[in-house]
Amino acid sequence: MTIAKRFADYIHETAYADIPRDIHRFAKLCLLDWIGVTLGGAKEPVCDILLDMIDIAGGNPHATIIGKGVKTNMLFAALANGTMSHALDFDDTHKDAGIHPSVCLAPAAVAAAEYMKASGKDFITAFIIGFEIAARIGIAAGQSHYDHGWHATATIGRFSATASVAKLMGLFPEQIVNAFGLTGTQVGGLREVFGTMSKPFHAGKAAMDGILSVVLARRNFDSSHEIFEGRFGLKNVLSPKSENNNILDGLGTKYHIQNVAFKPYASALATHSTIQAIESMREKENFDAADVEALQIEFGPLPFSVVNRKNPQKILEGKFSVQHCAAIAIVKGRVGKEMFTESELNDPQIVAFRERVTVVLNETLPLFETIVTLRTKQGATFKQFIKESKGSPGFPLSFAEMKAKFMDLADSVIPTENAEKIVETIGTLQDLSDMNELIALCSPA
């Protein structure tokens, strides 16, 4: 049996009652966080560009663009919502799979759920199924896939969109297999565009392509049945060095969604440990920027390759510059979502402090483990090792922190009473008869 066929059977056969209740909670948290970052992203310039395109192209009003009160077809709604939700780089992550899962999954599932008038139970089931499919593919693809230059969120995440929409639209196993083949042949997304609008566009395009694949397969548009393991399939073309053969182990009983991480800072995940270390040092040692002589950050190979950008030239590049994030944390005393602006990027104090930051490759450090060493002008040295940044599964945000993040993002876009109602509705999502009730709350007054 091919991998796609095994996935297809799992998607087709799994029901809400088959998924443990404690797993439902993670889907709800992902949805809450995703709506929040999408509302926040609705104010970004990339959103207006997409809305202009959608206005020109047109489309039947089947699905809502979050935070805008505009309806368009499912494809364009997923494209816009996916791009907006990744625009702030404030969305959830899954370290083992190397992806931002919800920004590809939720836009597609929400659009399909709105179109199909799906229930909350239907949505929870489809979301968890989509998450598990993408997490397994991402883990199987391995680090070599990302190291080769592929943006795994774009290449892997689109399969979550396909799986969830296939479930919501009731495809049969043979159709789901074809949908995976269609998704696989549309794979794209290169790390070269990090720091530009094209990175969040990856998420939107992945969500859009997932829906497109399902809609075509639903009409029996065929494709390869071995898109994952075939001679010219994903593994052999995009991840030839991967040796992970456990892609199907525990399918339906082991849930990777439990390892989702939520961000406390609106920047690349690899910068979080440094920000956290600086905040901790400042709290304990009570120094300011004028006292600091130098700051050294030690990274393993992955973060070193992603966030070592000493002189970012664009706002979005600043989110991928650990030097810039560290400078904001030292100079401003904290790192808020509103601080990634042209003003901060060119602030003389921040620009000057970036010169005092040195990033060192330490090949003994795995994944995102980080060592931060700060030396003061008075000769004191402070050193901190961060094994796991806040928001990770081992150091999770509390629900109060999750809600505060959501409210902060939502308050400037939709009425406060709507934001409160969204939190309440998601809390009892399993009782919702029609997802349209929730989605209607996501529009401005």
Coordinates of C-alpha atoms in Angstrom, one line a residue:
M1 CA 0.0 0.0 0.0
T2 CA 1.4 3.4 -1.0
I3 CA 1.9 6.2 1.6
A4 CA -0.8 8.3 -0.1
K5 CA -3.3 5.4 0.1
R6 CA -2.6 4.8 3.8
F7 CA -3.0 8.6 4.5
A8 CA -6.2 8.6 2.4
D9 CA -7.7 5.7 4.4
Y10 CA -6.8 7.5 7.6
I11 CA -8.5 10.7 6.5
H12 CA -11.6 9.0 5.2
E13 CA -12.1 6.7 8.2
T14 CA -11.3 8.9 11.1
A15 CA -14.2 10.4 13.0
Y16 CA -14.4 13.0 15.7
A17 CA -15.0 10.3 18.4
D18 CA -11.8 8.5 17.3
I19 CA -9.6 11.4 18.5
P20 CA -9.0 11.7 22.3
R21 CA -10.6 14.7 23.9
D22 CA -7.4 16.0 25.3
I23 CA -6.1 16.4 21.7
H24 CA -9.0 18.6 20.7
R25 CA -7.6 21.3 23.0
F26 CA -4.6 21.8 20.8
A27 CA -6.7 22.3 17.7
K28 CA -8.6 25.0 19.6
L29 CA -5.5 26.8 20.7
C30 CA -4.1 26.6 17.1
L31 CA -7.3 28.1 15.8
L32 CA -7.3 30.9 18.4
D33 CA -3.7 31.8 17.8
W34 CA -4.2 31.7 14.0
I35 CA -7.2 34.0 14.0
G36 CA -5.2 36.4 16.1
V37 CA -2.2 36.6 13.9
T38 CA -4.4 36.8 10.8
L39 CA -6.2 39.8 12.2
G40 CA -2.9 41.3 13.0
G41 CA -1.6 40.6 9.6
A42 CA -4.7 42.2 8.0
K43 CA -3.0 45.6 8.6
E44 CA 0.2 44.7 6.7
P45 CA 0.9 46.1 3.2
V46 CA 0.9 42.7 1.7
C47 CA -2.8 42.3 2.5
D48 CA -3.8 45.4 0.5
I49 CA -1.8 44.2 -2.5
L50 CA -3.6 40.8 -2.5
L51 CA -7.0 42.5 -2.0
D52 CA -6.3 44.6 -5.1
M53 CA -5.5 41.5 -7.1
I54 CA -8.6 39.7 -5.8
D55 CA -10.8 42.7 -6.6
I56 CA -9.5 42.6 -10.2
A57 CA -9.8 38.8 -10.6
G58 CA -13.2 38.5 -8.9
G59 CA -14.8 35.3 -7.7
N60 CA -17.9 33.9 -6.2
P61 CA -18.4 35.0 -2.5
H62 CA -17.9 31.6 -0.9
A63 CA -15.4 32.4 1.9
T64 CA -14.4 35.3 4.1
I65 CA -11.1 37.3 4.2
I66 CA -10.4 37.6 7.9
G67 CA -10.4 41.1 9.3
K68 CA -11.6 42.7 6.1
G69 CA -15.3 41.7 5.9
V70 CA -14.8 40.8 2.2
K71 CA -15.9 37.5 0.6
T72 CA -14.4 35.9 -2.4
N73 CA -13.9 32.3 -3.7
M74 CA -12.3 29.7 -1.5
L75 CA -9.0 29.8 -3.4
F76 CA -8.5 33.5 -3.0
A77 CA -9.7 33.6 0.6
A78 CA -7.2 30.9 1.5
L79 CA -4.4 32.8 -0.4
A80 CA -5.2 36.0 1.4
N81 CA -5.7 34.5 4.9
G82 CA -2.7 32.3 4.7
T83 CA -0.4 35.2 3.6
M84 CA -1.8 37.5 6.3
S85 CA -1.4 35.0 9.0
H86 CA 2.3 34.5 8.3
A87 CA 3.0 38.2 7.6
L88 CA 4.0 39.1 11.2
D89 CA 5.9 35.8 11.7
F90 CA 4.0 35.5 14.9
D91 CA 2.4 32.1 14.1
D92 CA 2.7 28.7 15.6
T93 CA 5.6 26.3 14.8
H94 CA 6.4 22.6 15.0
K95 CA 10.2 22.1 15.6
D96 CA 10.3 18.4 14.8
A97 CA 8.6 18.9 11.4
G98 CA 10.4 22.2 10.7
I99 CA 7.1 24.0 9.7
H100 CA 4.7 26.7 10.7
P101 CA 1.7 24.3 10.6
S102 CA -1.4 26.5 11.1
V103 CA -0.7 29.2 8.4
C104 CA -1.1 26.6 5.7
L105 CA -3.7 24.4 7.3
A106 CA -6.2 26.8 9.0
P107 CA -6.8 29.1 5.9
A108 CA -7.8 26.2 3.8
A109 CA -9.8 24.4 6.5
V110 CA -11.6 27.6 7.5
A111 CA -12.5 28.5 3.9
A112 CA -13.8 25.0 3.2
A113 CA -15.7 24.8 6.5
E114 CA -17.4 28.1 5.7
Y115 CA -18.3 26.9 2.2
M116 CA -19.5 23.5 3.4
K117 CA -21.3 25.0 6.5
A118 CA -19.3 22.5 8.6
S119 CA -19.8 22.0 12.3
G120 CA -17.3 22.7 15.0
K121 CA -16.8 18.9 15.4
D122 CA -16.2 18.5 11.7
F123 CA -13.6 21.3 11.8
I124 CA -11.7 20.0 14.8
T125 CA -11.5 16.5 13.2
A126 CA -10.3 17.9 9.8
F127 CA -7.8 20.2 11.5
I128 CA -6.2 17.5 13.6
I129 CA -6.0 15.2 10.6
G130 CA -4.4 17.8 8.5
F131 CA -1.9 18.7 11.2
E132 CA -0.9 15.0 11.7
I133 CA -0.3 14.5 8.0
A134 CA 2.0 17.5 7.6
A135 CA 3.9 16.8 10.8
R136 CA 4.7 13.3 9.7
I137 CA 5.8 14.4 6.2
G138 CA 7.9 17.2 7.7
I139 CA 9.6 14.8 10.2
A140 CA 10.2 12.3 7.4
A141 CA 11.7 15.0 5.1
G142 CA 14.2 15.8 7.8
Q143 CA 16.6 18.7 8.2
S144 CA 18.4 18.1 4.9
H145 CA 15.2 19.2 3.0
Y146 CA 15.4 22.6 4.7
D147 CA 19.2 22.8 4.5
H148 CA 18.9 22.3 0.7
G149 CA 17.0 25.6 0.5
W150 CA 13.4 24.5 0.6
H151 CA 11.0 26.4 2.9
A152 CA 9.4 23.4 4.6
T153 CA 6.3 25.4 5.6
A154 CA 5.5 25.9 1.9
T155 CA 6.6 22.5 0.6
I156 CA 5.2 20.3 3.5
G157 CA 2.4 22.5 4.8
R158 CA 0.3 22.3 1.7
F159 CA -0.4 18.6 2.4
S160 CA -2.1 19.6 5.7
A161 CA -4.4 21.9 3.7
T162 CA -5.1 19.1 1.2
A163 CA -5.9 16.6 4.0
S164 CA -8.2 18.8 6.0
V165 CA -10.2 20.1 3.0
A166 CA -10.5 16.5 1.6
K167 CA -12.0 15.5 5.0
L168 CA -14.4 18.5 5.1
M169 CA -15.5 17.9 1.5
G170 CA -16.0 14.2 1.9
L171 CA -13.6 12.8 -0.7
F172 CA -13.3 9.0 -1.2
P173 CA -9.9 7.4 -0.6
E174 CA -9.1 7.2 -4.4
Q175 CA -9.9 10.9 -4.8
I176 CA -7.7 11.8 -1.8
V177 CA -4.8 9.9 -3.3
N178 CA -5.2 12.0 -6.5
A179 CA -5.4 15.2 -4.4
F180 CA -2.1 14.4 -2.8
G181 CA -0.6 13.8 -6.2
L182 CA -1.9 17.1 -7.4
T183 CA -0.5 18.9 -4.3
G184 CA 2.9 17.3 -4.7
T185 CA 3.3 18.4 -8.3
Q186 CA 2.6 22.0 -7.2
V187 CA 5.2 22.0 -4.5
G188 CA 7.4 25.2 -4.3
G189 CA 8.9 27.7 -1.9
L190 CA 12.5 28.7 -1.5
R191 CA 14.3 30.1 1.5
E192 CA 16.0 32.7 -0.7
V193 CA 12.9 35.0 -0.3
F194 CA 13.0 35.1 3.5
G195 CA 12.8 38.7 4.8
T196 CA 10.4 39.7 1.9
M197 CA 6.6 39.5 1.3
S198 CA 7.2 36.3 -0.6
K199 CA 7.8 34.3 2.6
P200 CA 4.2 34.8 3.9
F201 CA 3.0 34.3 0.4
H202 CA 4.3 30.8 0.6
A203 CA 1.8 30.0 3.3
G204 CA -1.1 31.5 1.4
K205 CA -0.2 29.7 -1.8
A206 CA 0.1 26.4 0.0
A207 CA -3.4 26.8 1.5
M208 CA -4.7 27.8 -1.9
D209 CA -3.0 24.9 -3.7
G210 CA -4.4 22.4 -1.1
I211 CA -8.0 23.5 -1.9
L212 CA -7.3 23.5 -5.6
S213 CA -6.0 20.0 -5.4
V214 CA -9.1 18.8 -3.5
V215 CA -11.6 20.5 -5.8
L216 CA -10.0 19.0 -8.9
A217 CA -9.7 15.5 -7.3
R218 CA -13.3 15.7 -6.3
R219 CA -14.2 15.8 -10.0
N220 CA -11.8 12.8 -10.5
F221 CA -8.8 14.7 -11.9
D222 CA -6.2 12.1 -11.5
S223 CA -2.5 12.1 -10.5
S224 CA 0.3 9.9 -9.4
H225 CA -0.5 7.4 -6.6
E226 CA 3.2 7.4 -5.4
I227 CA 3.8 11.1 -5.0
F228 CA 5.7 10.5 -1.8
E229 CA 7.9 7.5 -2.4
G230 CA 7.9 7.2 -6.3
R231 CA 11.1 7.3 -8.3
F232 CA 10.5 11.0 -9.1
G233 CA 8.4 11.6 -6.0
L234 CA 8.9 14.1 -3.1
K235 CA 11.4 12.0 -1.2
N236 CA 13.7 11.2 -4.0
V237 CA 13.5 14.7 -5.6
L238 CA 13.3 17.0 -2.6
S239 CA 14.7 15.0 0.3
P240 CA 17.0 12.4 -1.1
K241 CA 19.2 12.3 2.0
S242 CA 16.3 11.7 4.4
E243 CA 16.5 8.2 6.0
N244 CA 13.3 8.5 8.1
N245 CA 11.0 5.6 7.3
N246 CA 8.6 6.1 10.2
I247 CA 6.1 8.3 8.4
L248 CA 3.2 6.0 9.2
D249 CA 4.2 4.8 12.7
G250 CA 1.4 5.4 15.2
L251 CA -0.9 7.1 12.6
G252 CA -4.2 7.5 14.4
T253 CA -2.8 6.9 17.9
K254 CA 0.2 9.2 18.2
Y255 CA -0.6 12.9 17.9
H256 CA 2.2 15.3 16.9
I257 CA -0.1 18.3 17.4
Q258 CA 0.8 18.0 21.1
N259 CA 4.2 19.4 20.3
V260 CA 3.0 22.6 18.7
A261 CA 4.7 25.8 19.9
F262 CA 3.2 29.3 20.1
K263 CA 5.3 32.4 19.7
P264 CA 5.5 35.2 22.3
Y265 CA 7.5 37.4 19.9
A266 CA 6.7 38.4 16.3
S267 CA 10.0 37.3 14.9
A268 CA 11.8 34.2 13.6
L269 CA 11.7 31.4 16.1
A270 CA 15.5 31.2 16.2
T271 CA 15.7 34.8 17.6
H272 CA 13.4 34.0 20.6
S273 CA 16.1 32.3 22.8
T274 CA 18.3 35.4 22.5
I275 CA 15.4 37.8 23.3
Q276 CA 14.4 35.7 26.3
A277 CA 18.0 35.5 27.6
I278 CA 18.4 39.3 27.3
E279 CA 15.1 39.9 29.1
S280 CA 16.1 37.6 31.9
M281 CA 19.6 39.2 32.2
R282 CA 18.1 42.7 32.3
E283 CA 15.6 41.7 35.0
K284 CA 18.3 40.2 37.2
E285 CA 21.2 42.5 36.6
N286 CA 19.5 45.9 36.0
F287 CA 21.7 47.3 33.2
D288 CA 20.9 49.3 30.1
A289 CA 22.3 49.7 26.6
A290 CA 24.9 52.2 27.7
D291 CA 26.5 49.7 30.1
V292 CA 27.0 46.9 27.4
E293 CA 30.3 46.5 25.8
A294 CA 29.6 43.4 23.7
L295 CA 27.0 40.7 23.2
Q296 CA 27.9 37.2 21.8
I297 CA 25.3 34.7 20.6
E298 CA 26.3 31.1 20.0
F299 CA 24.0 29.1 17.7
G300 CA 23.9 25.6 16.1
P301 CA 24.0 25.3 12.3
L302 CA 20.2 25.8 11.7
P303 CA 19.6 29.1 13.5
F304 CA 23.0 30.4 12.4
S305 CA 22.0 29.9 8.8
V306 CA 18.6 31.6 9.3
V307 CA 19.0 34.6 11.5
N308 CA 22.6 35.8 11.2
R309 CA 21.8 39.1 9.4
K310 CA 23.8 42.0 10.9
N311 CA 22.5 44.8 8.8
P312 CA 18.8 44.2 7.7
Q313 CA 17.7 46.6 5.1
K314 CA 13.9 45.9 5.2
I315 CA 11.4 45.6 8.0
L316 CA 10.8 42.0 7.3
E317 CA 14.5 41.3 7.3
G318 CA 14.6 42.7 10.8
K319 CA 12.5 39.8 12.0
F320 CA 15.2 37.4 10.7
S321 CA 18.1 39.3 12.2
V322 CA 19.1 38.2 15.7
Q323 CA 21.4 41.2 15.9
H324 CA 18.5 43.5 15.3
C325 CA 16.2 41.6 17.7
A326 CA 18.9 41.7 20.4
A327 CA 19.5 45.4 19.8
I328 CA 15.8 46.1 20.3
A329 CA 15.7 44.0 23.5
I330 CA 18.7 45.9 24.9
V331 CA 17.9 49.4 23.8
K332 CA 14.1 49.3 24.2
G333 CA 14.0 46.9 27.1
R334 CA 11.5 44.6 25.4
V335 CA 10.5 43.3 21.9
G336 CA 6.9 43.9 21.0
K337 CA 5.2 43.3 17.7
E338 CA 4.9 47.0 17.1
M339 CA 8.7 47.5 17.2
F340 CA 9.4 45.9 13.8
T341 CA 9.1 49.2 11.9
E342 CA 11.1 51.5 9.6
S343 CA 11.7 53.7 12.6
E344 CA 13.3 50.9 14.7
L345 CA 15.2 49.5 11.7
N346 CA 17.0 52.9 11.2
D347 CA 17.1 54.0 14.9
P348 CA 20.7 55.3 15.4
Q349 CA 20.9 53.6 18.8
I350 CA 19.7 50.2 17.5
V351 CA 21.9 50.4 14.4
A352 CA 24.9 51.2 16.6
F353 CA 24.2 48.4 19.0
R354 CA 23.9 45.8 16.2
E355 CA 27.7 46.4 15.7
R356 CA 28.3 45.2 19.3
V357 CA 26.6 41.8 18.6
T358 CA 28.7 38.9 17.4
V359 CA 27.1 35.6 16.2
V360 CA 29.2 32.5 16.5
L361 CA 28.6 29.1 15.0
N362 CA 28.7 26.4 17.7
E363 CA 28.2 23.0 15.9
T364 CA 27.7 21.2 19.2
L365 CA 24.4 23.0 19.9
P366 CA 21.4 21.1 18.5
L367 CA 18.4 22.9 16.9
F368 CA 17.6 26.1 18.7
E369 CA 19.7 25.8 21.8
T370 CA 21.5 29.1 22.4
I371 CA 24.3 30.5 24.6
V372 CA 24.2 34.3 25.1
T373 CA 27.2 36.0 26.7
L374 CA 27.0 39.7 27.7
R375 CA 30.0 41.8 28.7
T376 CA 29.6 45.2 30.4
K377 CA 31.9 48.2 30.2
Q378 CA 32.5 47.7 33.9
G379 CA 34.1 44.3 33.2
A380 CA 31.2 42.1 34.4
T381 CA 30.2 39.1 32.3
F382 CA 26.8 37.4 32.3
K383 CA 26.1 34.2 30.5
Q384 CA 22.9 32.3 29.9
F385 CA 22.1 29.0 28.2
I386 CA 18.6 28.6 26.7
K387 CA 17.6 25.0 26.0
E388 CA 14.1 25.7 24.9
S389 CA 12.5 29.1 24.4
K390 CA 9.2 30.2 25.9
G391 CA 6.2 29.0 24.0
S392 CA 7.7 25.6 23.3
P393 CA 6.0 22.4 24.4
G394 CA 8.4 22.1 27.4
F395 CA 7.9 25.8 28.4
P396 CA 4.3 26.6 27.1
L397 CA 2.5 29.8 27.2
S398 CA -0.4 29.8 29.7
F399 CA -3.9 30.2 28.4
A400 CA -4.0 33.7 29.9
E401 CA -0.9 34.6 27.9
M402 CA -2.5 33.0 24.8
K403 CA -5.6 35.1 25.3
A404 CA -3.7 38.3 26.0
K405 CA -1.7 37.8 22.7
F406 CA -5.0 37.2 20.8
M407 CA -6.8 40.2 22.3
D408 CA -3.8 42.5 21.6
L409 CA -3.8 41.4 17.9
A410 CA -7.6 41.5 17.5
D411 CA -8.5 44.7 19.4
S412 CA -7.3 47.1 16.7
V413 CA -9.2 45.3 13.9
I414 CA -12.5 44.0 15.3
P415 CA -14.8 45.1 18.1
T416 CA -13.6 44.0 21.6
E417 CA -16.9 42.2 22.2
N418 CA -16.3 40.2 19.0
A419 CA -12.8 39.2 20.1
E420 CA -14.2 38.1 23.5
K421 CA -16.9 36.1 21.8
I422 CA -14.4 34.4 19.5
V423 CA -12.4 33.2 22.6
E424 CA -15.7 31.9 24.1
T425 CA -16.9 30.2 20.9
I426 CA -13.6 28.4 20.3
G427 CA -13.7 27.2 23.9
T428 CA -16.9 25.3 23.1
L429 CA -16.2 24.7 19.4
Q430 CA -17.4 21.2 19.5
D431 CA -20.9 22.5 20.2
L432 CA -21.0 24.9 17.2
S433 CA -23.4 23.7 14.5
D434 CA -22.0 26.0 11.7
M435 CA -18.5 27.5 11.5
N436 CA -20.0 30.5 9.7
E437 CA -21.1 31.8 13.2
L438 CA -17.4 32.0 14.3
I439 CA -16.1 33.3 11.0
A440 CA -18.7 36.1 11.0
L441 CA -17.1 37.4 14.3
C442 CA -13.8 38.0 12.5
S443 CA -15.0 40.9 10.4
P444 CA -14.5 44.6 11.4
A445 CA -17.5 46.6 12.6

